Amino acid sequence: MNTLALGPQWLDPDYLISTFGLIGVLVIVFAESGLLIGFFLPGDSLLFTTGLLVTAGKLDKPLWLVCLLVVLAAVLGDQAGYLFGRKVGPSLFKRPDSKLFKQENVEKAHEFFEKHGPKSLILARFVPIVRTFTPIIAGVSRMNYR
């Protein structure tokens, strides 16, 4: 069966799991949780497929271990995104007249995170593309780490 219309084969959860196994799942969860390149990866469907394969006995790891490792990968990805944004972000916004990045947007993001910070970070976990960019933007806008 050819599923080219649904996207490239390397984005298919079954292909990713059969090729890279649990390590591949963890790398994708890490990337999707905080790296800029992770916004297009199939995180939700990959996690669903992984859970099915674990409970069906196709992956020989206990479910509790898989869940623990996935949470750890997501938290580490989130932290990496925040630290990346905090370290690299300000240099992107040094020129207020930059065509791509504007200092005004950083100030708006800072105000937003000051007002809605903790709520926005929790809710962003459940919105696929937003969850990738939120920790980076929080770092760029110098949101309080706590």
XYZ file of C-alpha atoms in Angstrom:
146
model
C 0.000 0.000 0.000
C 1.424 3.380 -1.011
C 0.706 6.180 1.470
C 2.628 8.923 -0.319
C -0.429 11.205 -0.218
C -0.327 11.106 3.590
C 3.288 12.204 3.748
C 6.754 10.749 3.449
C 7.434 7.290 4.811
C 9.919 8.628 7.385
C 7.031 10.437 9.128
C 4.974 7.243 9.444
C 4.898 6.145 13.124
C 5.067 2.421 12.250
C 8.126 2.993 10.061
C 9.827 5.140 12.715
C 9.219 2.633 15.507
C 10.236 -0.394 13.454
C 13.389 1.363 12.232
C 14.576 3.283 15.296
C 12.682 1.635 18.157
C 12.180 3.266 21.528
C 15.295 5.449 21.149
C 13.787 7.006 18.026
C 10.523 7.684 19.854
C 12.400 9.400 22.670
C 14.476 11.520 20.276
C 11.327 12.648 18.455
C 9.536 13.490 21.719
C 12.618 15.461 22.800
C 12.748 17.360 19.483
C 9.026 18.015 19.389
C 9.043 19.342 22.943
C 11.545 22.103 22.468
C 13.669 22.127 19.338
C 12.661 24.336 16.439
C 12.969 21.443 13.994
C 10.446 19.327 15.899
C 7.227 21.088 14.944
C 6.486 18.814 11.969
C 7.240 15.481 13.649
C 4.404 12.999 14.385
C 4.580 13.122 18.182
C 0.993 12.348 19.187
C 0.404 9.578 16.675
C 3.853 8.176 17.450
C 3.063 8.000 21.168
C -0.295 6.377 20.505
C 1.306 3.777 18.226
C 4.098 3.154 20.737
C 1.563 2.541 23.504
C -0.345 0.087 21.315
C 2.822 -1.785 20.370
C 3.944 -2.016 24.007
C 0.601 -3.356 25.208
C 0.422 -5.770 22.267
C 3.863 -7.140 23.146
C 5.575 -5.956 19.950
C 7.956 -3.727 21.935
C 9.639 -5.656 24.730
C 9.739 -2.859 27.293
C 7.339 -2.489 30.228
C 4.710 0.214 29.816
C 5.742 1.997 33.016
C 9.318 2.323 31.716
C 8.189 3.649 28.335
C 5.916 6.205 30.023
C 8.688 7.308 32.372
C 11.206 7.683 29.525
C 8.724 9.600 27.346
C 7.990 12.044 30.185
C 11.719 12.445 30.809
C 12.385 13.104 27.103
C 9.582 15.687 26.984
C 10.818 17.507 30.093
C 14.422 17.516 28.869
C 13.312 18.757 25.442
C 11.310 21.519 27.078
C 14.305 22.551 29.195
C 16.635 22.481 26.187
C 14.224 24.703 24.248
C 13.983 27.193 27.106
C 17.748 27.343 27.581
C 18.304 27.652 23.826
C 15.845 30.540 23.646
C 17.400 32.212 26.658
C 20.942 31.865 25.292
C 20.479 32.453 21.553
C 17.265 34.477 21.476
C 18.533 37.882 22.541
C 21.154 37.902 19.788
C 18.367 37.448 17.231
C 16.637 40.554 18.485
C 19.591 42.938 18.862
C 18.550 44.942 15.817
C 15.109 46.470 16.431
C 14.614 46.936 12.673
C 15.225 43.289 11.765
C 12.893 42.131 8.997
C 12.271 38.717 10.488
C 12.465 39.385 14.236
C 11.121 42.428 16.036
C 11.963 43.579 19.558
C 8.311 44.609 19.990
C 7.249 40.963 19.697
C 9.721 39.919 22.382
C 8.318 42.580 24.710
C 4.763 41.371 24.017
C 5.805 37.782 24.694
C 7.470 38.849 27.940
C 4.292 40.623 29.076
C 2.203 37.592 28.087
C 4.392 35.196 30.063
C 4.429 37.532 33.059
C 0.635 37.481 33.065
C -0.173 33.907 31.932
C 3.193 32.106 32.276
C 2.507 28.879 34.172
C -0.950 28.357 32.628
C 0.329 28.917 29.104
C 3.182 26.442 29.525
C 0.866 23.719 30.811
C -1.787 24.300 28.148
C 0.838 24.450 25.373
C 1.733 20.808 26.108
C -1.562 19.804 24.486
C -1.349 21.869 21.273
C 0.974 20.187 18.743
C 2.825 23.046 17.027
C 2.538 25.465 19.945
C 4.293 23.031 22.315
C 7.422 23.196 20.168
C 7.757 26.964 20.152
C 6.495 27.899 23.630
C 9.626 26.981 25.640
C 11.863 28.760 23.135
C 9.728 31.888 23.188
C 9.628 31.739 26.991
C 13.430 31.669 27.021
C 13.750 34.500 24.507
C 11.337 36.670 26.472
C 13.281 35.948 29.693
C 10.349 34.349 31.476
C 11.213 33.599 35.099
C 12.573 30.049 35.130
C 10.540 28.998 38.159
